[in-house]
PDB file of C-alpha atoms in Angstrom:
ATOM      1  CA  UNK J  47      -1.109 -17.841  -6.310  1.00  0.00           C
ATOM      2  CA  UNK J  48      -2.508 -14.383  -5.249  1.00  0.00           C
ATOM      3  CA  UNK J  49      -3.154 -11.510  -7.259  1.00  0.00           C
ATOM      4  CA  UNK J  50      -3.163  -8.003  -6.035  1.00  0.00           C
ATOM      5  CA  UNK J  51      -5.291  -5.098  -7.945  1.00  0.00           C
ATOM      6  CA  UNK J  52      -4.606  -1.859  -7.118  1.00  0.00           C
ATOM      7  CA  UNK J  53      -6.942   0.765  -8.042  1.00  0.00           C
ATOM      8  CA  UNK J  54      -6.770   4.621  -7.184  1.00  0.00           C
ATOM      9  CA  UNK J  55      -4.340   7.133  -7.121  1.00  0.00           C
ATOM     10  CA  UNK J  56      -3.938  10.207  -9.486  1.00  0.00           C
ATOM     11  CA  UNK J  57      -2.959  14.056  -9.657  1.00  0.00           C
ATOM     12  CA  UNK J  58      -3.458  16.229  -6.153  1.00  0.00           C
ATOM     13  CA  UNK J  59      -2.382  19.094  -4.895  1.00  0.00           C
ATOM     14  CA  UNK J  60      -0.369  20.074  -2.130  1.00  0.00           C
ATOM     15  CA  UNK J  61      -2.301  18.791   1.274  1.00  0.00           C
ATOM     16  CA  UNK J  62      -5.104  16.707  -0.606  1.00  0.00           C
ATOM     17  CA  UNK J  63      -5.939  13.272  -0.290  1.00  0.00           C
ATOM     18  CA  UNK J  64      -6.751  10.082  -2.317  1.00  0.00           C
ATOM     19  CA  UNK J  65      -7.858   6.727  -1.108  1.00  0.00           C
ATOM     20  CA  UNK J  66      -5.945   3.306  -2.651  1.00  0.00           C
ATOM     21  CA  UNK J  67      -7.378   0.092  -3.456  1.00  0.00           C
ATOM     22  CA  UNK J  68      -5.746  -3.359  -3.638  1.00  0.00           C
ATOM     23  CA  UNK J  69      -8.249  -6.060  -4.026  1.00  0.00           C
ATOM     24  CA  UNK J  70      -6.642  -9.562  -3.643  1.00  0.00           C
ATOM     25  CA  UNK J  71      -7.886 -12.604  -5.178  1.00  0.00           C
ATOM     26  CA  UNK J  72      -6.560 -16.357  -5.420  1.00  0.00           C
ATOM     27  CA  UNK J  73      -5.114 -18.216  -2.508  1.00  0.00           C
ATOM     28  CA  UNK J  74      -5.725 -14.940   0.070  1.00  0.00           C
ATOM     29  CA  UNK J  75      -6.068 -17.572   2.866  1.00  0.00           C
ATOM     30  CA  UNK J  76      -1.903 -17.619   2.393  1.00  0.00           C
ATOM     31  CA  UNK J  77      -1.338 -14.364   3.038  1.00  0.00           C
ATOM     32  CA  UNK J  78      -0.029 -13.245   6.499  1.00  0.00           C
ATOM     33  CA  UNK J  79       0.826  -9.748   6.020  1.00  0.00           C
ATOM     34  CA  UNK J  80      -0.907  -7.010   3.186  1.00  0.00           C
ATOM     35  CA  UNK J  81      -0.370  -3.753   2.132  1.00  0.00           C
ATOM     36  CA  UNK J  82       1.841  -0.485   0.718  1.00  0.00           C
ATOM     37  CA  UNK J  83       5.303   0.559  -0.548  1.00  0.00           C
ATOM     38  CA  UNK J  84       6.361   3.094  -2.837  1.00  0.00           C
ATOM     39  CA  UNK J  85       8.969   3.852  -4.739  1.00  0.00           C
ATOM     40  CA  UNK J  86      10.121   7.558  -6.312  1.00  0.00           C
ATOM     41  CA  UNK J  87      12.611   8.120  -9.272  1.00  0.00           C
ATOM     42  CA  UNK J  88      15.975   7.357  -8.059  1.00  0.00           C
ATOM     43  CA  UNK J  89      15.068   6.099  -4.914  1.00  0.00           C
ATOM     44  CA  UNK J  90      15.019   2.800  -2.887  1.00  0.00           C
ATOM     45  CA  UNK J  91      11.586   1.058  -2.628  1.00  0.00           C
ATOM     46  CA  UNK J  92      10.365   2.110   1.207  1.00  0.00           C
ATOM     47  CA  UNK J  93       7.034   0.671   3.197  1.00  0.00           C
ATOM     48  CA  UNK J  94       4.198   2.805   3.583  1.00  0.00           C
ATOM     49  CA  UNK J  95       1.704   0.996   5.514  1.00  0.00           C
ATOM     50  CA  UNK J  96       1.055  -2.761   5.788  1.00  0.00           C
ATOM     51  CA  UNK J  97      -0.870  -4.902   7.895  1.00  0.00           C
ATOM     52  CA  UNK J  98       0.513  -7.919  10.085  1.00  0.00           C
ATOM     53  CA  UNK J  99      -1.700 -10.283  11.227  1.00  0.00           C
ATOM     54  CA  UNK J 100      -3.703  -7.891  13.301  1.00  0.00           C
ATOM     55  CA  UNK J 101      -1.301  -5.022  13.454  1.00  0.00           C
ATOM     56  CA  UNK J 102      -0.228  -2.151  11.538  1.00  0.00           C
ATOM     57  CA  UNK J 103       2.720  -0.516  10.459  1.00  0.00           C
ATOM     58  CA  UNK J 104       3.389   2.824   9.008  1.00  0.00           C
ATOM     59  CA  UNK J 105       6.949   3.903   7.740  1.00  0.00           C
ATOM     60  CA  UNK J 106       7.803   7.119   9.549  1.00  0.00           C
ATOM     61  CA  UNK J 107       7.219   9.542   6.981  1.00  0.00           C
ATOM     62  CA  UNK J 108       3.763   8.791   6.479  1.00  0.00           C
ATOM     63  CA  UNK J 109       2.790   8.478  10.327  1.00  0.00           C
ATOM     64  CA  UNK J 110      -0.168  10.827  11.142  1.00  0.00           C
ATOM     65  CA  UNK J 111      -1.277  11.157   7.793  1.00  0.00           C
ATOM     66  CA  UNK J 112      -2.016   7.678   6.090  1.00  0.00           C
ATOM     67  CA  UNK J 113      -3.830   5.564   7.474  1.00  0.00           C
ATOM     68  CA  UNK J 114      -4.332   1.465   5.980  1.00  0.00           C
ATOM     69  CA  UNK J 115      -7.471  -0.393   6.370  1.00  0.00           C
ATOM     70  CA  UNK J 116      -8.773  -4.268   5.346  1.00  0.00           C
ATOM     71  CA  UNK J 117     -11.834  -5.132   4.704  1.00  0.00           C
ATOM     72  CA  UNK J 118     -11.424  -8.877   5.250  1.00  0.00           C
ATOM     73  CA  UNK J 119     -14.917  -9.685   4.137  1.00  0.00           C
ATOM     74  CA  UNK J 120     -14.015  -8.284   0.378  1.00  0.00           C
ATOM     75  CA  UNK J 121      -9.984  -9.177   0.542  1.00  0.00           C
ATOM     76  CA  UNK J 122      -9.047  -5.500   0.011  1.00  0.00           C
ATOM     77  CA  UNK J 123      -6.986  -3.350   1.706  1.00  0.00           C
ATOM     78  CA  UNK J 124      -7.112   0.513   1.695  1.00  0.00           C
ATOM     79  CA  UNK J 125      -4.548   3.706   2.083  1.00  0.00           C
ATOM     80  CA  UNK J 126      -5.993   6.469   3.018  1.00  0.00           C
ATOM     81  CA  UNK J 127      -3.407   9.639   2.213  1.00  0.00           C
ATOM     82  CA  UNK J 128      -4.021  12.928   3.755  1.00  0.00           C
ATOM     83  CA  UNK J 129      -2.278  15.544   4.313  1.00  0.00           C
ATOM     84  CA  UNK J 130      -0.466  14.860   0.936  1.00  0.00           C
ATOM     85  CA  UNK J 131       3.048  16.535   0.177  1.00  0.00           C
ATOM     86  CA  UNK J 132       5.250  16.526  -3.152  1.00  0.00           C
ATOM     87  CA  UNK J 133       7.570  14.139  -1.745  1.00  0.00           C
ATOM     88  CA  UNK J 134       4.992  11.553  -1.822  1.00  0.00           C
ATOM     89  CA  UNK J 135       5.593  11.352  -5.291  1.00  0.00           C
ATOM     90  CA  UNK J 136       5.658   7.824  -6.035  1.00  0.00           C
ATOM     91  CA  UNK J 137       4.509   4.682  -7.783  1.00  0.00           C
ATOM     92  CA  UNK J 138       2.455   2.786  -4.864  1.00  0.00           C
ATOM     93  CA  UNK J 139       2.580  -1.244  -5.151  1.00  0.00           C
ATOM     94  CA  UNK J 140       0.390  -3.365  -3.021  1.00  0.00           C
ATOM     95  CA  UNK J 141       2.626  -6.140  -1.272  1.00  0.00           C
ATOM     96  CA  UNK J 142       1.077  -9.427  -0.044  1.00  0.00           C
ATOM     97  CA  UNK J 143       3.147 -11.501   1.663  1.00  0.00           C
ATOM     98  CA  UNK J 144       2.253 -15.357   2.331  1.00  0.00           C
ATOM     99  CA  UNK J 145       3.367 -17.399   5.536  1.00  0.00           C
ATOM    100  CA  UNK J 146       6.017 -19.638   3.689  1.00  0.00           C
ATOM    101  CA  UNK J 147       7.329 -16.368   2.476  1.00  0.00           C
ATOM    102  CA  UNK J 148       6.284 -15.611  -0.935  1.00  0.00           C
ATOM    103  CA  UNK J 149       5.790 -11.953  -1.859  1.00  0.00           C
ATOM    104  CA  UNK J 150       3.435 -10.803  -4.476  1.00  0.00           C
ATOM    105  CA  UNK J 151       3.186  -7.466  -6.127  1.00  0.00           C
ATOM    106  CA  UNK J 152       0.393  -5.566  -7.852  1.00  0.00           C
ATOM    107  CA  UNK J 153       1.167  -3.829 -10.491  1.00  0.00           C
ATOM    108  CA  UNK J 154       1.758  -0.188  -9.598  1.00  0.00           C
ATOM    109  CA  UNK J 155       0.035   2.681  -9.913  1.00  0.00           C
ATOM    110  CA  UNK J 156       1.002   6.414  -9.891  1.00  0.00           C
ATOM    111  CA  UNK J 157       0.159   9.456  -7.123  1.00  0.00           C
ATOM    112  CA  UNK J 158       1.558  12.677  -7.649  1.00  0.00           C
ATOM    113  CA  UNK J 159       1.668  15.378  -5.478  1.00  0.00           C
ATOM    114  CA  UNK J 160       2.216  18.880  -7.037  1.00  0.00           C
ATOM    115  CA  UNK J 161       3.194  21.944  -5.054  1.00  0.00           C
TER     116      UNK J 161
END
């Protein structure tokens, strides 16, 4: 089993930034890929940022601006956000995802963007 904490987020304006948190814990040795979606009222669930083996991916409207980090030593993963719009307006889950498969969500927590 593997937990996932995730810790930061909040209220910003228009072209601020905030820094996530998502502290794993449990069976971490499982886990082959790590890190962000998001998902806004009314729309589909879309990635962010995660981390695959050694590489990283960024969905396309958040290229340039985030940028995701692991600390390996401390099994947490960062998002950096910069350059924040409204339209990032969403409830941010950290996603672990094991090599048989498994996925395992934290439990959410809220950035909002006002204009």
């Amino acid at each position: 089993q593997v937990q996932l904490v995730e810790s930061g987020g909040g209220l910003v304006q228009a072209g601020g930034s905030l820094s996530l948190s998502c502290a794993a814990s449990g069976t971490t040795f499982t886990i082959k890929a790590i890190g962000w979606y998001r998902q806004a009222p009314g729309k589909e669930p879309e990635l962010v940022a995660d981390i695959v083996d050694d590489s990283t991916n960024y969905g396309d409207s958040v290229k340039g601006r985030f940028t995701i980090s692991r600390d390996t030593a401390k099994d947490t993963v960062y998002l950096q956000m910069t350059g924040l719009k409204p339209e990032d307006t969403a409830v941010y889950y950290c996603r672990g995802r094991t090599f048989s498969g498994l996925n395992y969500w934290g439990q959410g927590t809220q950035v909002t963007v006002s204009s």
